[in-house]
Amino acid sequence: MDFLDELSGFFRRIQLDVEGRRREDRALNSFSVLSAPKPSKNILVVDKVYFYAKNNAVEHRTVRYELVHRQPETAVFRRGQPFTFIIRFADGKSFTPGKDILRLHFNLGPNPSIIKHTQGILNVQGDEGEFSKESDQWDIRVVGKDADTITMQVQIPVDAPIGIWKLEVYTGETSDEAERLRLYNCPNDIYVLFNPWCEDDTVYMEGEQDGRSKASNLLDEYVLADVGKIWMGAYGSARGREWVFGQYDDATLPVCMYLLEACKIPHFERANPVVVSRALTKMVNQADGDNGILQGRWEGKYEDGTAPSAWTGSVKIIEDYLMTKMPVKYGQCWVFAGVLTTVCRALGLPARPVSNLVSAHDTNGTFTIDRFFDEKGNPMDTDPFNPGGETDSIWNFHVWVEAWMARPDLPKGYGGWQAIDATPQERSAGFYQCGPASVEAVRKGQVGLVHDVAFVLASVNADCISWRADKNSEIGFIQASCDRYKVGKQILTKKPFVFDTVGQSDTEDITNTYKSSEGSNEERISLLTAVGSSVRAKRFFRYPERSNEDVVFDLIELERVPIGESFSVVVTLQNRSKQARTINATLSATTNFYNGVKAHLVRHASATYILQPMAREELRLPVSSKDYMSKLVEYGIMKLHASATVKETNQTWFEEDDFQVIMPTVDIKVDGAKKVGQPLEVTFTFVNSLKMQLTQCKMAFEGPGLTRSDFRDYPDLAAGEKLTITTKLIPKFAGEHSLIACFDSKEFTEITGSVKVVITK
């Protein structure tokens, strides 16, 4: 599919504005420009500029961008590196040093300025054999001259703003006292990106263990890799979901540039990855009404769009956004993170998706997740301590992105990985944006450092507190229990250089980069350091946990249940006192959306028990497959609830456990020569092992270098029926490729499969 017409229309308004302002600026210049292209025997006429985009792309590590291979050629360069280009003059004339004027203007934005670093002016003398200026300046050297051409290399400043630059070439004669110049507007776009391979760039990824060679390998993963994984699911059953980032697609870079224009960052600020990454978190979502890429939805109703679980990568989302000029429906945290990773990598910013299992959403900045119960132990639906009326919540998992950059705006030691989040949860400085928050600052509890360190810290290390109403307390509630270990069970990302299409050997646990070991002195000191920076949080932590508890309750955790199998909610009770205790207990099981919101009640039971002195008993609530099958929602998340009160002591206990019902998979078989340009026969197979008919069935598949994202509708699938899809693909490039498939239906989603395909030349 050719997107050139769409791209040109997409940016026409911006381009017209830019060109109009440039014309105004040129009219104010101190030198005059020949306004009519009159034939001249004296002043050189530029016939064409050749950027040799493909040749330069090899050195700039941009050769995989599809724009580089389009016609007309589009140059994609990284700042801090030189590129080679040729100017050809008309009428067979050549550039003569000392006689001819040759001046190059590299411009960014509507009002290019040398002072603001959005313009570079280079006067070609003809004898520049080597670069002579510092890396943060534009520089030029002449490589060679022929009868009607001149070959030059230009050094792009290492701190040049990223964006679409344009070249203006001025020619004239040194003998012309009026210095009249002829202007040639080069029609080619010049994309300038961040350069994490350049030591002087603020996004440079230095060696973590083995020096520069190690860094280079990591950049293969965090910048160049166009397929990866995003971990999803409940703690104990989370798995890596394959995701096609597709940063090289011909729609991606232009859309990235549009986002930077739409968020109205001054062009000179686009040199700063802190500013750029923060703006991208705002523009990947559309919660502020600024026409961002994705619209979020978590309620399970997606009839007017695409279910988040049906996406297989970012490319189709970006293409749909390009075609419609409207936010794409729908996304959730992991989709927002996938798209944000795509745009970061496309712009040269090292990035990786990060999944926090059991993620806290602290709505009032107390570093606690608070649940409230009335005097009888019944849960309350509101938070009496939150003036806004919002309640804290715990998500089964939440995904954000880490981007790598230096942080010269912070004290030394807080550079490296920075958390950035495009999911619209809470406003930051008036907008739905989050980060970059230094991961090291999160680990040390330094919440005073920008941006949004406190919110990320609460997400991974908040305490979970249960409060029970008490008329004798000065605040109306007493602390019934405190769980310091529930939040941030694991923080996962993909291990570099490993891609496991069958298992989870490519999982990397990075929990210790966000917090020290749970319960350690270092972990508590970090949290209390953060608490000490907030008057509101200090008030919450002032009230100690009650100690007069003599009945021990324990909810037995489940990790995963294969779909169709039964299970039980089990609670053990142990009376450590020498008196009998009257226990009022409630057990229930619900299906839940992954952000913690209840979807359906599956089973519920309440009873009163007499627990004898020093006795131990077990409460059990059985749940059959018939109870839950018709009530499951996306991702198959279920929640077990257990609560109890002790009549004699007013002890209150509450605990929850999340687990995941495991879905079947899509099988993929690839047959053929597996060579570039030769057809492959691919067969996708899914067997409906569920005991129900599946309706509104869809299959999506994609693989960079093999096929674009392809969505297909299929008839209803009866219980036990097999769906077989056969298609032919023609590989475009040699190397190792990943092919990803996702089956989606009204009843069940998140049924996926993947396979590696090695293509030879």
Tab-separated table of C-alpha atoms in Angstrom, residues 305-561:
chain	number	residue	atom	x	y	z
A	305	GLY	CA	-13.613	-0.044	17.052
A	306	THR	CA	-10.998	-2.746	17.579
A	307	ALA	CA	-10.651	-4.579	20.886
A	308	PRO	CA	-7.260	-3.768	22.442
A	309	SER	CA	-6.452	-7.475	22.672
A	310	ALA	CA	-6.902	-7.871	18.884
A	311	TRP	CA	-3.937	-5.670	17.936
A	312	THR	CA	-0.743	-7.471	16.988
A	313	GLY	CA	1.466	-4.393	16.692
A	314	SER	CA	1.728	-0.646	16.248
A	315	VAL	CA	1.767	-0.395	12.442
A	316	LYS	CA	-1.955	-0.914	11.801
A	317	ILE	CA	-2.754	1.610	14.553
A	318	ILE	CA	-0.414	4.220	13.077
A	319	GLU	CA	-1.703	3.575	9.548
A	320	ASP	CA	-5.328	3.877	10.683
A	321	TYR	CA	-4.453	7.114	12.450
A	322	LEU	CA	-2.828	8.393	9.283
A	323	MET	CA	-5.792	7.459	7.095
A	324	THR	CA	-8.569	8.795	9.349
A	325	LYS	CA	-6.780	11.737	11.006
A	326	MET	CA	-8.658	10.679	14.148
A	327	PRO	CA	-7.700	8.783	17.334
A	328	VAL	CA	-7.839	5.040	16.802
A	329	LYS	CA	-10.286	2.976	18.867
A	330	TYR	CA	-9.208	1.301	21.202
A	331	GLY	CA	-6.131	1.001	23.383
A	332	GLN	CA	-5.194	-0.098	26.884
A	333	CYS	CA	-1.980	0.333	28.822
A	334	TRP	CA	0.001	-2.303	26.952
A	335	VAL	CA	-1.173	-0.968	23.579
A	336	PHE	CA	-0.271	2.587	24.593
A	337	ALA	CA	3.130	1.255	25.672
A	338	GLY	CA	3.629	-0.638	22.414
A	339	VAL	CA	2.913	2.448	20.317
A	340	LEU	CA	5.035	4.682	22.573
A	341	THR	CA	7.952	2.250	22.213
A	342	THR	CA	7.505	2.402	18.440
A	343	VAL	CA	7.683	6.192	18.196
A	344	CYS	CA	10.624	6.354	20.622
A	345	ARG	CA	12.650	3.816	18.663
A	346	ALA	CA	11.681	5.457	15.372
A	347	LEU	CA	13.138	8.747	16.647
A	348	GLY	CA	16.316	7.076	17.873
A	349	LEU	CA	15.435	7.049	21.563
A	350	PRO	CA	16.305	3.688	23.209
A	351	ALA	CA	13.099	2.275	24.686
A	352	ARG	CA	11.556	-0.882	26.088
A	353	PRO	CA	8.083	-1.752	27.449
A	354	VAL	CA	8.009	-2.571	31.169
A	355	SER	CA	5.224	-4.479	32.955
A	356	ASN	CA	4.463	-4.008	36.661
A	357	LEU	CA	2.542	-6.979	38.042
A	358	VAL	CA	0.099	-5.874	40.764
A	359	SER	CA	0.305	-2.186	39.998
A	360	ALA	CA	-1.058	0.466	42.357
A	361	HIS	CA	-3.043	3.493	41.195
A	362	ASP	CA	-2.703	6.002	44.031
A	363	THR	CA	-5.230	8.776	43.366
A	364	ASN	CA	-4.317	11.138	46.210
A	365	GLY	CA	-0.548	10.967	46.620
A	366	THR	CA	-0.399	9.169	49.986
A	367	PHE	CA	1.730	6.209	48.810
A	368	THR	CA	-1.051	3.974	50.120
A	369	ILE	CA	-3.857	2.004	48.512
A	370	ASP	CA	-6.723	2.442	50.924
A	371	ARG	CA	-9.824	0.273	51.396
A	372	PHE	CA	-12.549	1.279	53.831
A	373	PHE	CA	-15.021	-0.815	55.835
A	374	ASP	CA	-17.922	0.230	58.006
A	375	GLU	CA	-18.192	-0.775	61.682
A	376	LYS	CA	-19.725	-4.112	60.710
A	377	GLY	CA	-16.895	-4.940	58.316
A	378	ASN	CA	-18.804	-4.261	55.108
A	379	PRO	CA	-16.733	-2.755	52.272
A	380	MET	CA	-17.392	0.907	51.450
A	381	ASP	CA	-17.551	2.119	47.837
A	382	THR	CA	-16.050	5.563	48.510
A	383	ASP	CA	-12.847	6.966	49.952
A	384	PRO	CA	-13.773	9.401	52.750
A	385	PHE	CA	-10.220	10.746	52.856
A	386	ASN	CA	-10.080	11.706	49.176
A	387	PRO	CA	-11.710	15.092	48.512
A	388	GLY	CA	-12.147	14.232	44.837
A	389	GLY	CA	-14.211	11.196	45.659
A	390	GLU	CA	-11.978	8.886	43.598
A	391	THR	CA	-10.870	5.596	45.038
A	392	ASP	CA	-7.464	3.941	44.877
A	393	SER	CA	-7.177	0.788	42.820
A	394	ILE	CA	-4.816	-2.056	42.028
A	395	TRP	CA	-4.358	-3.208	38.447
A	396	ASN	CA	-3.441	-6.822	37.778
A	397	PHE	CA	-0.692	-5.434	35.601
A	398	HIS	CA	0.231	-2.084	34.166
A	399	VAL	CA	2.647	-1.414	31.325
A	400	TRP	CA	4.697	1.690	30.729
A	401	VAL	CA	7.895	2.378	28.788
A	402	GLU	CA	11.464	3.031	29.847
A	403	ALA	CA	13.487	5.411	27.681
A	404	TRP	CA	17.254	5.830	28.027
A	405	MET	CA	18.742	9.322	28.325
A	406	ALA	CA	21.032	11.532	30.364
A	407	ARG	CA	19.352	13.859	32.848
A	408	PRO	CA	21.451	17.033	33.015
A	409	ASP	CA	18.431	18.707	34.652
A	410	LEU	CA	18.820	16.444	37.713
A	411	PRO	CA	21.672	15.822	40.172
A	412	LYS	CA	24.364	13.454	38.994
A	413	GLY	CA	23.441	9.779	39.004
A	414	TYR	CA	19.819	9.974	37.897
A	415	GLY	CA	20.304	9.410	34.182
A	416	GLY	CA	19.813	6.088	32.398
A	417	TRP	CA	16.405	4.440	32.242
A	418	GLN	CA	13.472	6.813	32.684
A	419	ALA	CA	9.844	5.707	33.114
A	420	ILE	CA	7.420	7.300	30.646
A	421	ASP	CA	3.736	6.387	30.475
A	422	ALA	CA	1.189	7.214	27.761
A	423	THR	CA	-1.768	5.614	29.552
A	424	PRO	CA	-4.052	8.437	30.767
A	425	GLN	CA	-4.332	7.735	34.504
A	426	GLU	CA	-3.682	11.017	36.323
A	427	ARG	CA	-2.983	14.548	35.122
A	428	SER	CA	0.532	15.914	35.423
A	429	ALA	CA	0.955	19.695	35.083
A	430	GLY	CA	-2.605	19.835	33.785
A	431	PHE	CA	-2.295	17.165	31.075
A	432	TYR	CA	-2.466	13.389	30.770
A	433	GLN	CA	1.276	12.856	30.513
A	434	CYS	CA	3.739	11.018	32.704
A	435	GLY	CA	7.509	11.114	32.966
A	436	PRO	CA	10.288	10.901	32.303
A	437	ALA	CA	10.746	9.709	35.881
A	438	SER	CA	14.252	8.573	36.757
A	439	VAL	CA	14.104	4.906	37.750
A	440	GLU	CA	17.003	5.501	40.119
A	441	ALA	CA	15.055	8.338	41.747
A	442	VAL	CA	12.105	5.957	42.191
A	443	ARG	CA	14.360	3.397	43.860
A	444	LYS	CA	15.763	6.009	46.255
A	445	GLY	CA	12.431	7.667	47.024
A	446	GLN	CA	13.561	11.024	45.640
A	447	VAL	CA	10.072	12.237	44.751
A	448	GLY	CA	11.145	15.872	44.530
A	449	LEU	CA	12.897	15.228	41.225
A	450	VAL	CA	10.936	15.839	38.017
A	451	HIS	CA	8.901	14.302	36.448
A	452	ASP	CA	6.212	12.210	38.233
A	453	VAL	CA	8.590	10.173	40.389
A	454	ALA	CA	6.002	10.010	43.195
A	455	PHE	CA	3.326	8.487	40.949
A	456	VAL	CA	5.661	5.791	39.624
A	457	LEU	CA	6.986	5.015	43.108
A	458	ALA	CA	3.454	4.506	44.426
A	459	SER	CA	2.719	2.225	41.453
A	460	VAL	CA	5.510	-0.158	42.436
A	461	ASN	CA	5.763	0.190	46.240
A	462	ALA	CA	2.638	1.599	47.894
A	463	ASP	CA	1.392	0.029	51.128
A	464	CYS	CA	-2.115	-1.483	51.053
A	465	ILE	CA	-4.095	-0.384	54.118
A	466	SER	CA	-7.527	-1.491	55.304
A	467	TRP	CA	-9.438	1.006	57.450
A	468	ARG	CA	-12.441	0.211	59.643
A	469	ALA	CA	-14.886	2.829	60.880
A	470	ASP	CA	-14.462	3.647	64.585
A	471	LYS	CA	-16.312	6.474	66.347
A	472	ASN	CA	-13.599	6.729	68.986
A	473	SER	CA	-10.835	7.504	66.489
A	474	GLU	CA	-9.937	11.140	65.849
A	475	ILE	CA	-10.211	10.545	62.103
A	476	GLY	CA	-13.249	8.274	62.286
A	477	PHE	CA	-11.331	5.173	61.186
A	478	ILE	CA	-8.707	2.881	62.616
A	479	GLN	CA	-6.142	0.940	60.642
A	480	ALA	CA	-7.296	-2.674	60.530
A	481	SER	CA	-4.418	-4.098	58.530
A	482	CYS	CA	-1.445	-3.139	56.375
A	483	ASP	CA	0.101	-5.207	53.586
A	484	ARG	CA	3.544	-3.938	52.636
A	485	TYR	CA	4.273	-6.685	50.142
A	486	LYS	CA	1.276	-6.770	47.796
A	487	VAL	CA	2.210	-4.052	45.271
A	488	GLY	CA	4.916	-4.398	42.644
A	489	LYS	CA	5.296	-8.174	42.881
A	490	GLN	CA	7.395	-8.296	39.714
A	491	ILE	CA	8.534	-5.768	37.141
A	492	LEU	CA	9.318	-7.483	33.857
A	493	THR	CA	10.688	-6.679	30.427
A	494	LYS	CA	12.140	-8.616	27.535
A	495	LYS	CA	15.641	-9.985	27.945
A	496	PRO	CA	18.000	-8.598	25.262
A	497	PHE	CA	18.902	-10.828	22.308
A	498	VAL	CA	16.426	-13.590	23.238
A	499	PHE	CA	13.031	-14.180	21.635
A	500	ASP	CA	11.169	-17.246	22.841
A	501	THR	CA	8.112	-18.028	20.679
A	502	VAL	CA	7.130	-21.020	22.837
A	503	GLY	CA	8.039	-20.282	26.467
A	504	GLN	CA	9.129	-17.439	28.722
A	505	SER	CA	12.922	-17.827	28.748
A	506	ASP	CA	13.182	-14.277	27.381
A	507	THR	CA	11.788	-12.750	30.606
A	508	GLU	CA	14.007	-10.273	32.474
A	509	ASP	CA	13.045	-9.357	36.037
A	510	ILE	CA	14.065	-5.736	36.741
A	511	THR	CA	12.178	-5.297	40.028
A	512	ASN	CA	15.392	-4.460	41.895
A	513	THR	CA	15.972	-1.423	39.671
A	514	TYR	CA	12.772	0.138	41.062
A	515	LYS	CA	13.037	-0.920	44.709
A	516	SER	CA	15.218	-2.873	47.086
A	517	SER	CA	14.082	-6.274	48.354
A	518	GLU	CA	10.647	-6.128	49.979
A	519	GLY	CA	10.886	-5.732	53.748
A	520	SER	CA	14.541	-4.727	53.704
A	521	ASN	CA	15.729	-1.624	55.531
A	522	GLU	CA	16.652	-0.048	52.197
A	523	GLU	CA	13.142	-0.582	50.806
A	524	ARG	CA	11.453	0.930	53.870
A	525	ILE	CA	13.865	3.862	53.970
A	526	SER	CA	13.121	4.624	50.331
A	527	LEU	CA	9.353	4.623	50.871
A	528	LEU	CA	9.560	6.645	54.082
A	529	THR	CA	11.852	9.149	52.340
A	530	ALA	CA	9.089	9.677	49.820
A	531	VAL	CA	6.449	9.854	52.555
A	532	GLY	CA	8.499	12.510	54.358
A	533	SER	CA	8.165	14.765	51.320
A	534	SER	CA	4.357	14.801	51.514
A	535	VAL	CA	2.321	16.322	54.361
A	536	ARG	CA	-0.704	14.258	53.327
A	537	ALA	CA	1.249	11.006	53.175
A	538	LYS	CA	2.825	11.625	56.599
A	539	ARG	CA	-0.648	11.870	58.121
A	540	PHE	CA	-1.596	8.462	56.729
A	541	PHE	CA	1.578	6.800	57.974
A	542	ARG	CA	1.155	8.364	61.439
A	543	TYR	CA	-1.515	5.867	62.467
A	544	PRO	CA	0.015	2.520	63.504
A	545	GLU	CA	-1.350	-0.886	62.623
A	546	ARG	CA	-3.458	-2.518	65.317
A	547	SER	CA	-1.762	-5.306	67.236
A	548	ASN	CA	-4.652	-7.019	69.147
A	549	GLU	CA	-5.230	-9.709	66.516
A	550	ASP	CA	-5.386	-13.288	67.706
A	551	VAL	CA	-6.983	-14.980	64.691
A	552	VAL	CA	-4.743	-15.573	61.682
A	553	PHE	CA	-6.395	-15.694	58.272
A	554	ASP	CA	-4.792	-16.799	55.004
A	555	LEU	CA	-6.309	-16.828	51.519
A	556	ILE	CA	-4.675	-19.622	49.505
A	557	GLU	CA	-3.400	-18.119	46.259
A	558	LEU	CA	-4.009	-19.523	42.797
A	559	GLU	CA	-1.618	-18.791	39.939
A	560	ARG	CA	-3.370	-20.138	36.859
A	561	VAL	CA	-6.293	-22.330	35.922
